[in-house]
Short mmCIF file of C-alpha atoms and ligand atoms in Angstrom, two decimals:
data_model
loop_
_atom_site.label_atom_id
_atom_site.label_comp_id
_atom_site.label_asym_id
_atom_site.label_seq_id
_atom_site.Cartn_x
_atom_site.Cartn_y
_atom_site.Cartn_z
CA MET K 1 -0.59 -0.20 0.12
CA ILE K 2 1.47 3.65 -0.19
CA LYS K 3 1.89 5.75 1.94
CA GLN K 4 -0.39 8.54 2.79
CA THR K 5 1.98 11.97 3.29
CA ILE K 6 -0.29 13.93 6.24
CA LEU K 7 0.31 18.37 6.57
CA VAL K 8 0.60 18.44 10.24
CA THR K 9 0.30 22.19 10.67
CA GLY K 10 1.66 22.91 14.35
CA GLY K 11 3.53 19.53 14.00
CA ALA K 12 6.13 20.84 17.20
CA GLY K 13 3.40 21.92 19.41
CA TYR K 14 1.66 20.75 22.00
CA ILE K 15 -1.11 18.48 20.64
CA GLY K 16 0.78 18.40 16.96
CA SER K 17 3.69 16.08 18.24
CA HIS K 18 1.55 13.49 19.99
CA THR K 19 -0.48 13.55 16.41
CA VAL K 20 2.43 13.26 14.58
CA VAL K 21 3.66 10.20 16.88
CA GLN K 22 0.82 8.47 16.74
CA LEU K 23 -0.14 9.08 12.92
CA ILE K 24 4.00 7.76 12.75
CA ASN K 25 3.31 4.55 14.35
CA GLU K 26 0.39 4.02 12.50
CA GLY K 27 2.23 4.00 9.43
CA TYR K 28 1.91 7.16 7.15
CA ASP K 29 4.95 9.91 6.38
CA VAL K 30 4.56 13.37 8.26
CA VAL K 31 5.70 16.78 7.08
CA ILE K 32 4.98 18.96 9.82
CA ALA K 33 5.36 22.66 8.48
CA ASP K 34 5.97 25.28 12.15
CA ASP K 35 7.60 28.68 12.73
CA LEU K 36 9.10 27.30 16.25
CA SER K 37 6.68 30.68 17.81
CA ASN K 38 5.39 28.36 20.12
CA SER K 39 7.58 25.64 20.30
CA ARG K 40 10.75 23.74 19.69
CA GLU K 41 12.81 22.31 17.27
CA GLU K 42 14.52 20.22 19.71
CA VAL K 43 10.09 17.72 19.87
CA LEU K 44 11.42 16.29 16.54
CA ASP K 45 14.62 14.40 17.47
CA SER K 46 12.23 13.32 21.00
CA ILE K 47 9.66 12.23 18.05
CA GLN K 48 12.57 10.64 16.21
CA THR K 49 13.55 8.81 20.20
CA ILE K 50 9.88 7.38 20.47
CA THR K 51 8.67 6.65 17.19
CA GLY K 52 12.87 5.85 15.07
CA VAL K 53 11.56 8.25 12.46
CA LYS K 54 12.50 12.09 12.26
CA PRO K 55 9.31 13.23 10.62
CA LEU K 56 9.94 16.48 7.30
CA PHE K 57 10.41 19.83 8.74
CA PHE K 58 9.60 22.33 7.12
CA LYS K 59 9.77 25.80 9.27
CA ALA K 60 7.83 28.19 8.43
CA ASP K 61 4.52 31.17 8.70
CA LEU K 62 1.93 29.93 7.45
CA CYS K 63 0.71 33.53 7.44
CA ASP K 64 3.04 33.95 5.18
CA LYS K 65 1.98 32.10 1.46
CA THR K 66 4.38 32.44 -0.53
CA LEU K 67 5.84 29.75 1.65
CA VAL K 68 2.60 29.08 1.99
CA ASN K 69 3.19 27.46 -1.72
CA GLU K 70 6.74 27.19 -1.18
CA LEU K 71 5.43 24.06 1.26
CA PHE K 72 3.39 23.32 -0.90
CA SER K 73 5.25 22.84 -4.10
CA LYS K 74 8.04 20.99 -1.99
CA PHE K 75 6.23 18.02 -0.86
CA LYS K 76 3.00 15.72 -2.36
CA ILE K 77 0.52 15.75 0.16
CA ASP K 78 -2.51 13.30 0.46
CA ALA K 79 -4.66 15.30 3.75
CA ILE K 80 -3.93 18.28 6.27
CA ILE K 81 -3.79 18.16 10.56
CA HIS K 82 -4.41 22.04 10.76
CA PHE K 83 -3.33 22.98 14.97
CA ALA K 84 -1.22 25.90 14.20
CA ALA K 85 -2.61 28.65 15.16
CA LYS K 86 -1.46 30.95 18.66
CA LYS K 87 -3.43 29.52 21.28
CA LEU K 88 -3.55 32.21 25.07
CA VAL K 89 -6.98 33.84 25.48
CA GLY K 90 -5.48 36.86 27.22
CA GLU K 91 -3.25 37.85 25.17
CA SER K 92 -5.54 38.11 22.48
CA VAL K 93 -7.59 40.26 24.48
CA GLU K 94 -5.14 42.41 24.04
CA GLN K 95 -3.94 42.29 21.04
CA PRO K 96 -6.37 40.86 18.81
CA LEU K 97 -5.61 41.94 15.63
CA MET K 98 -3.00 39.50 15.61
CA TYR K 99 -4.63 37.09 16.71
CA TYR K 100 -7.59 37.26 13.76
CA GLN K 101 -5.00 38.18 11.18
CA THR K 102 -2.29 35.15 12.35
CA ASN K 103 -5.18 32.54 12.48
CA LEU K 104 -7.00 33.25 10.09
CA ASN K 105 -4.50 34.06 7.03
CA SER K 106 -2.71 31.08 8.41
CA LEU K 107 -6.33 28.68 8.02
CA MET K 108 -7.18 30.78 4.31
CA ASN K 109 -3.91 30.26 3.12
CA ILE K 110 -4.25 26.52 4.21
CA ILE K 111 -6.98 26.08 2.74
CA GLU K 112 -6.18 28.01 -0.55
CA ALA K 113 -3.11 25.96 -1.18
CA ALA K 114 -4.43 23.16 -0.49
CA MET K 115 -7.91 23.66 -2.78
CA GLN K 116 -4.95 24.14 -5.77
CA ASN K 117 -3.19 21.25 -4.64
CA ASN K 118 -6.29 18.94 -4.46
CA VAL K 119 -5.97 17.89 -0.72
CA LEU K 120 -9.28 16.88 -0.21
CA LYS K 121 -9.25 16.55 3.23
CA PHE K 122 -8.58 18.88 5.99
CA VAL K 123 -9.18 18.21 9.85
CA PHE K 124 -9.16 21.25 11.79
CA SER K 125 -8.42 22.11 15.20
CA SER K 126 -11.17 23.83 17.01
CA SER K 127 -12.32 24.47 20.99
CA CYS K 128 -15.30 24.37 23.14
CA SER K 129 -14.33 26.75 23.89
CA VAL K 130 -17.18 28.55 20.76
CA TYR K 131 -20.10 27.12 23.03
CA GLY K 132 -19.46 29.52 26.01
CA GLN K 133 -21.17 29.13 29.30
CA PRO K 134 -24.29 26.97 27.96
CA ASP K 135 -28.05 25.92 29.20
CA THR K 136 -27.80 22.82 29.09
CA LEU K 137 -25.09 20.36 29.18
CA PRO K 138 -23.86 17.47 28.70
CA VAL K 139 -23.32 19.86 25.19
CA THR K 140 -23.56 18.10 21.60
CA GLU K 141 -22.53 19.40 18.22
CA ASP K 142 -25.83 20.74 18.11
CA THR K 143 -25.66 23.08 20.74
CA PRO K 144 -25.70 26.91 20.30
CA LEU K 145 -22.94 28.59 19.44
CA MET K 146 -22.29 31.53 22.23
CA PRO K 147 -21.75 34.86 21.76
CA ALA K 148 -17.50 33.85 22.30
CA GLU K 149 -15.91 35.24 25.64
CA SER K 150 -12.59 36.69 23.49
CA PRO K 151 -11.10 37.05 20.26
CA TYR K 152 -9.34 33.68 20.17
CA GLY K 153 -12.51 32.41 20.78
CA ASN K 154 -14.17 34.17 17.66
CA THR K 155 -11.70 32.84 15.92
CA LYS K 156 -11.93 29.25 16.03
CA LYS K 157 -15.36 30.24 15.41
CA ILE K 158 -15.27 32.18 12.66
CA SER K 159 -12.23 29.32 11.52
CA GLU K 160 -15.58 26.69 11.28
CA ASP K 161 -17.36 29.16 8.69
CA ILE K 162 -15.05 29.43 6.27
CA LEU K 163 -14.29 25.74 6.54
CA ARG K 164 -17.90 24.96 5.83
CA ASP K 165 -18.29 27.45 3.10
CA VAL K 166 -16.29 26.71 1.56
CA SER K 167 -16.60 22.91 1.81
CA ARG K 168 -20.28 23.68 0.16
CA VAL K 169 -19.18 24.85 -2.50
CA ASN K 170 -15.38 22.84 -3.09
CA PRO K 171 -14.95 19.34 -2.95
CA MET K 172 -13.11 19.03 0.02
CA HIS K 173 -13.61 16.90 3.22
CA VAL K 174 -13.57 18.82 6.44
CA VAL K 175 -13.60 17.05 10.06
CA VAL K 176 -13.58 19.76 12.42
CA LEU K 177 -12.70 19.19 16.12
CA ARG K 178 -14.02 20.46 19.28
CA TYR K 179 -11.02 20.51 21.62
CA PHE K 180 -12.13 20.12 25.04
CA ASN K 181 -9.16 20.22 28.10
CA PRO K 182 -6.67 18.53 26.68
CA VAL K 183 -3.79 17.09 29.72
CA GLY K 184 -1.62 14.90 29.95
CA ALA K 185 1.64 13.87 27.88
CA HIS K 186 2.91 10.80 26.00
CA PRO K 187 3.63 7.38 28.64
CA SER K 188 7.22 7.92 27.42
CA GLY K 189 7.19 10.88 29.63
CA LEU K 190 9.53 12.43 26.38
CA ILE K 191 7.21 14.46 24.53
CA GLY K 192 4.91 16.89 26.09
CA GLU K 193 3.75 19.70 26.93
CA TYR K 194 6.78 22.45 26.45
CA PRO K 195 5.43 26.42 25.63
CA LEU K 196 7.94 29.03 25.19
CA ASN K 197 5.59 31.14 27.60
CA PRO K 198 5.03 30.84 31.14
CA PRO K 199 1.99 28.48 31.08
CA SER K 200 -1.27 29.19 32.78
CA ASN K 201 -3.87 26.07 31.89
CA LEU K 202 -3.73 24.84 35.31
CA MET K 203 -2.35 21.08 34.48
CA PRO K 204 0.51 22.89 33.58
CA VAL K 205 0.57 25.23 36.73
CA ILE K 206 -0.38 21.83 38.85
CA THR K 207 3.11 20.03 37.58
CA GLN K 208 5.13 23.74 38.19
CA VAL K 209 3.81 23.74 42.07
CA ALA K 210 4.24 20.65 43.17
CA ALA K 211 7.67 20.73 41.05
CA GLY K 212 8.91 23.78 43.23
CA LYS K 213 8.81 26.38 40.34
CA ARG K 214 6.27 27.60 41.90
CA ASP K 215 4.75 28.95 45.29
CA SER K 216 1.90 28.16 45.05
CA LEU K 217 -2.06 27.57 43.00
CA SER K 218 -4.55 29.67 42.70
CA VAL K 219 -7.89 27.86 42.34
CA PHE K 220 -9.40 30.49 40.86
CA GLY K 221 -13.45 30.71 43.23
CA THR K 222 -14.86 28.26 45.44
CA ASP K 223 -18.76 29.69 44.71
CA TYR K 224 -19.94 28.32 42.02
CA SER K 225 -22.94 26.27 41.54
CA THR K 226 -20.46 23.11 41.49
CA PRO K 227 -20.53 19.79 44.16
CA ASP K 228 -17.15 21.35 45.54
CA GLY K 229 -17.66 25.53 43.94
CA THR K 230 -15.03 25.42 41.81
CA CYS K 231 -14.37 25.44 38.12
CA ILE K 232 -16.31 22.41 35.99
CA ARG K 233 -14.14 21.15 32.79
CA ASP K 234 -13.67 18.01 30.97
CA TYR K 235 -10.33 16.91 30.58
CA ILE K 236 -8.95 14.67 27.80
CA HIS K 237 -5.46 12.86 27.37
CA VAL K 238 -3.64 14.16 25.01
CA VAL K 239 -3.13 10.93 23.68
CA ASP K 240 -6.68 9.88 23.42
CA LEU K 241 -7.11 13.21 22.11
CA ALA K 242 -4.53 12.37 19.17
CA ASN K 243 -5.85 9.66 18.21
CA ALA K 244 -8.96 10.97 17.00
CA HIS K 245 -6.87 12.80 14.36
CA LEU K 246 -6.49 9.74 12.35
CA ALA K 247 -10.10 8.36 13.31
CA SER K 248 -11.33 12.00 11.55
CA LEU K 249 -8.60 11.08 8.69
CA GLN K 250 -10.28 7.74 8.06
CA PHE K 251 -13.37 9.81 8.36
CA ALA K 252 -12.56 11.46 6.09
CA ALA K 253 -11.07 9.36 3.73
CA GLN K 254 -14.08 7.56 3.46
CA SER K 255 -16.66 10.50 2.85
CA LYS K 256 -19.59 9.85 0.31
CA GLY K 257 -19.36 12.73 -2.39
CA ASP K 258 -18.03 15.46 -3.81
CA SER K 259 -17.82 17.50 0.01
CA SER K 260 -18.60 16.92 3.86
CA TYR K 261 -18.64 19.06 6.33
CA GLU K 262 -19.12 17.30 10.16
CA THR K 263 -17.92 17.93 14.02
CA PHE K 264 -17.32 16.24 16.66
CA ASN K 265 -16.50 17.30 20.77
CA VAL K 266 -13.74 15.75 21.73
CA GLY K 267 -13.60 15.09 25.10
CA THR K 268 -14.61 12.35 27.58
CA GLY K 269 -18.23 13.76 28.81
CA THR K 270 -17.29 13.81 32.61
CA GLY K 271 -16.91 16.72 34.33
CA ILE K 272 -13.99 17.74 36.72
CA SER K 273 -13.05 20.49 39.37
CA VAL K 274 -10.64 21.77 39.79
CA LEU K 275 -9.55 20.65 43.59
CA GLN K 276 -10.69 17.06 42.20
CA MET K 277 -7.55 17.50 39.34
CA ILE K 278 -5.44 18.72 42.58
CA LYS K 279 -6.70 16.58 45.22
CA THR K 280 -6.95 13.30 42.01
CA PHE K 281 -2.21 14.73 40.22
CA GLU K 282 -1.81 14.36 44.51
CA LYS K 283 -2.94 11.68 45.83
CA VAL K 284 -1.97 9.33 41.75
CA ASN K 285 1.63 10.69 42.06
CA GLY K 286 1.60 10.74 46.32
CA VAL K 287 2.92 14.48 46.09
CA SER K 288 2.18 18.19 47.68
CA VAL K 289 0.51 21.40 45.58
CA ASN K 290 -0.25 23.67 47.83
CA HIS K 291 -2.90 26.41 46.86
CA LYS K 292 -5.30 28.55 47.91
CA LEU K 293 -8.17 29.87 47.21
CA VAL K 294 -8.68 32.90 45.44
CA ASP K 295 -11.71 34.91 43.81
CA ARG K 296 -12.74 34.31 40.37
CA ARG K 297 -10.51 34.72 37.18
CA PRO K 298 -12.66 37.21 34.79
CA GLY K 299 -13.79 35.24 31.85
CA ASP K 300 -14.79 31.63 32.95
CA VAL K 301 -17.34 29.44 32.25
CA GLU K 302 -19.09 26.87 35.36
CA LYS K 303 -19.13 24.02 34.33
CA VAL K 304 -18.27 22.68 30.31
CA PHE K 305 -18.28 18.45 29.16
CA GLY K 306 -19.77 18.01 26.49
CA SER K 307 -21.46 15.15 25.08
CA THR K 308 -18.75 12.42 22.69
CA VAL K 309 -21.34 10.31 22.03
CA LYS K 310 -21.11 11.24 18.17
CA ALA K 311 -16.64 11.30 17.62
CA ASN K 312 -18.05 7.76 19.73
CA LYS K 313 -20.55 6.52 16.52
CA MET K 314 -19.58 7.99 13.48
CA LEU K 315 -15.75 7.78 13.99
CA ASN K 316 -15.27 5.08 15.82
CA TRP K 317 -13.37 7.25 18.72
CA ASN K 318 -13.51 6.87 22.73
CA ALA K 319 -10.94 8.37 24.93
CA GLU K 320 -9.18 5.31 26.35
CA LEU K 321 -6.83 6.83 29.12
CA GLY K 322 -8.25 8.31 33.07
CA LEU K 323 -7.80 10.95 35.14
CA GLU K 324 -5.22 8.71 36.24
CA GLU K 325 -3.42 8.53 33.21
CA MET K 326 -3.10 12.69 32.61
CA VAL K 327 -2.57 13.30 36.06
CA SER K 328 0.72 10.78 36.06
CA SER K 329 1.67 11.43 32.46
CA ALA K 330 2.09 15.47 33.35
CA TRP K 331 4.31 14.74 36.01
CA LYS K 332 6.13 12.99 34.03
CA TRP K 333 6.79 14.72 31.52
CA GLU K 334 7.66 17.73 34.71
CA LYS K 335 9.80 15.17 35.43
CA SER K 336 11.16 14.83 32.73
CA LEU K 337 11.63 18.73 31.85
CA SER K 338 12.79 19.64 35.71
CA HIS K 339 15.94 16.72 34.97
CA THR K 340 17.48 17.29 31.72
CA LYS K 341 15.39 20.79 29.74
CA SER K 342 15.67 24.73 30.21
CA THR K 343 13.49 25.38 32.92
CA ILE K 344 10.14 27.37 31.41
P1 NAD U 401 1.10 25.59 20.21
O1 NAD U 401 1.15 26.01 20.56
O2 NAD U 401 1.67 23.64 21.93
O3 NAD U 401 0.67 24.25 19.38
C1 NAD U 401 0.85 25.88 18.10
C2 NAD U 401 1.39 25.14 17.77
O4 NAD U 401 1.00 26.37 16.10
C3 NAD U 401 3.57 26.19 17.59
O5 NAD U 401 4.12 24.73 17.49
C4 NAD U 401 3.58 27.29 16.79
O6 NAD U 401 3.99 27.48 16.88
C5 NAD U 401 3.24 27.36 15.82
N1 NAD U 401 2.64 28.22 14.77
C6 NAD U 401 2.03 29.10 15.55
N2 NAD U 401 1.02 30.59 14.82
C7 NAD U 401 1.64 29.46 13.13
C8 NAD U 401 1.51 30.29 12.30
N3 NAD U 401 1.63 31.77 11.81
N4 NAD U 401 2.77 30.02 10.94
C9 NAD U 401 3.26 28.18 11.88
N5 NAD U 401 3.59 27.95 12.48
C10 NAD U 401 2.69 28.80 14.07
O7 NAD U 401 -0.74 24.47 20.76
P2 NAD U 401 -2.21 23.56 20.78
O8 NAD U 401 -2.40 23.16 22.65
O9 NAD U 401 -0.53 22.50 20.90
O10 NAD U 401 -2.22 23.52 20.08
C11 NAD U 401 -2.98 23.32 18.87
C12 NAD U 401 -4.46 23.47 18.15
O11 NAD U 401 -5.40 23.26 19.03
C13 NAD U 401 -4.48 25.18 18.68
O12 NAD U 401 -5.24 25.19 17.08
C14 NAD U 401 -5.09 25.52 19.01
O13 NAD U 401 -5.82 26.64 18.67
C15 NAD U 401 -5.89 24.37 19.26
N6 NAD U 401 -6.80 24.35 20.78
C16 NAD U 401 -5.55 23.87 21.92
C17 NAD U 401 -6.66 23.67 23.13
C18 NAD U 401 -5.22 23.35 24.05
O14 NAD U 401 -6.05 23.89 25.69
N7 NAD U 401 -3.90 23.52 24.55
C19 NAD U 401 -7.73 23.71 23.38
C20 NAD U 401 -8.45 23.39 22.33
C21 NAD U 401 -7.97 23.91 21.13
C1 WQD U 402 -9.61 25.14 33.84
C2 WQD U 402 -9.92 25.10 35.59
C3 WQD U 402 -9.83 28.23 35.78
C4 WQD U 402 -5.42 27.40 36.20
C5 WQD U 402 -8.67 27.70 28.02
C6 WQD U 402 -9.14 27.75 27.46
C7 WQD U 402 -10.02 27.16 26.36
C8 WQD U 402 -9.07 25.88 26.17
C9 WQD U 402 -7.97 25.02 26.84
C10 WQD U 402 -7.67 26.44 23.87
C11 WQD U 402 -10.60 26.84 35.48
C12 WQD U 402 -8.75 26.63 36.92
C13 WQD U 402 -6.80 27.50 36.25
C14 WQD U 402 -5.55 28.09 37.80
C15 WQD U 402 -6.99 27.35 38.58
N1 WQD U 402 -8.03 26.53 25.15
N2 WQD U 402 -7.56 26.97 37.19
N3 WQD U 402 -6.04 27.91 37.99
O1 WQD U 402 -9.78 27.69 30.49
O2 WQD U 402 -10.68 25.51 30.48
O3 WQD U 402 -9.91 26.91 28.95
O4 WQD U 402 -8.46 26.27 27.91
O5 WQD U 402 -8.51 26.83 22.75
O6 WQD U 402 -10.26 28.13 25.11
O7 WQD U 402 -10.54 29.37 27.80
O8 WQD U 402 -8.90 25.83 31.53
O9 WQD U 402 -6.62 25.26 31.99
O10 WQD U 402 -7.01 27.63 31.91
O11 WQD U 402 -9.30 26.19 33.69
O12 WQD U 402 -8.45 27.63 38.79
O13 WQD U 402 -4.25 29.17 38.04
O14 WQD U 402 -8.29 24.94 36.24
O15 WQD U 402 -10.28 28.51 36.34
O16 WQD U 402 -12.01 26.60 36.18
P1 WQD U 402 -10.28 26.61 30.93
P2 WQD U 402 -7.76 26.16 31.74
#
């Protein structure tokens, strides 16, 4: 069988690198396109250590149309997984134009090049942030979308609109994945979340406090209408999330008709509170996480978790890794970072 070549934009990043590992393990050839604006080239060596294969790498800012055209002329691509984007909610509020320019121009450049080069299968990274605070839980793909809470969230909403409109009039098979909260790391401890900016998401803050890199964790809000008063999210292991992309490629390949557009929630369907996460981390890893209870963080939704029935049925995909694997792999990664790599 001829090997398929998958273009993974943003493949040096957190979710992208885990997906590249799963793709290589499943026999795909991979080309990563990334400008390394939030990742490091050394991840390519780690991917090689895990899989035995070093993925091809094309360093490019995908907002640069000339470079995108060069990318497509250099490699014969069969399908695209488009991760590349800026993702900091707070930064997007401070610099909205940069977020609209980066996330939308890079997407449009890639779609245009895909159409010109007859690449018909396209998987896109969207986010549960498009739901805002839904009226009913769990959210399904049919739950009405709320106005975005941030320019970042709005870029995901607009990106979905762009892809849907383009797929209506072009022979493209588009799969949009709305991720809930990705956490954890590869079981090898060789790749994980390794951004250039100090992280602000819950899990990396927990691991940094446990490792002594930060004094304490602020639990944002304890007066929510939830069992322990803290916010509830649907955390998903990054390896399960990576596998959803492989299932999406197969789904796109088997899609009937000239074009298709499908949206899927990718989570576990289970809501976990902030305090539950901290306690599980402490218990499973045998370490303490110094934390203090503080006021709510502006913009946080109280609780959100998704129904994954559609992905389970249509993608034939299920989340297999539980909270224990999430917290243990995140801790293993943090320890390997502390021992072998520069700190962030
Ligand atoms: P990440 O920052 O680790 O990875 C994104 C990668 O894209 C980085 O390697 C970065 O260098 C690259 N990149 C950014 N702008 C680029 C550009 N203009 N040209 C080329 N490369 C560029 O982020 P991640 O957590 O792996 O997220 C991947 C995707 O998933 C993003 O689209 C993000 O919005 C989406 N997402 C992430 C989460 C999350 O919590 N991590 C949740 C929902 C959706
Ligand atoms: C989770 C919970 C915090 C840090 C964001 C984006 C979303 C998506 C995922 C990309 C919340 C609490 C956190 C801390 C805390 N990204 N928390 N102390 O806010 O659900 O989603 O990342 O698409 O778009 O908005 O994730 O990990 O920041 O927070 O108490 O130091 O942990 O209040 O309840 P969030 P998070």
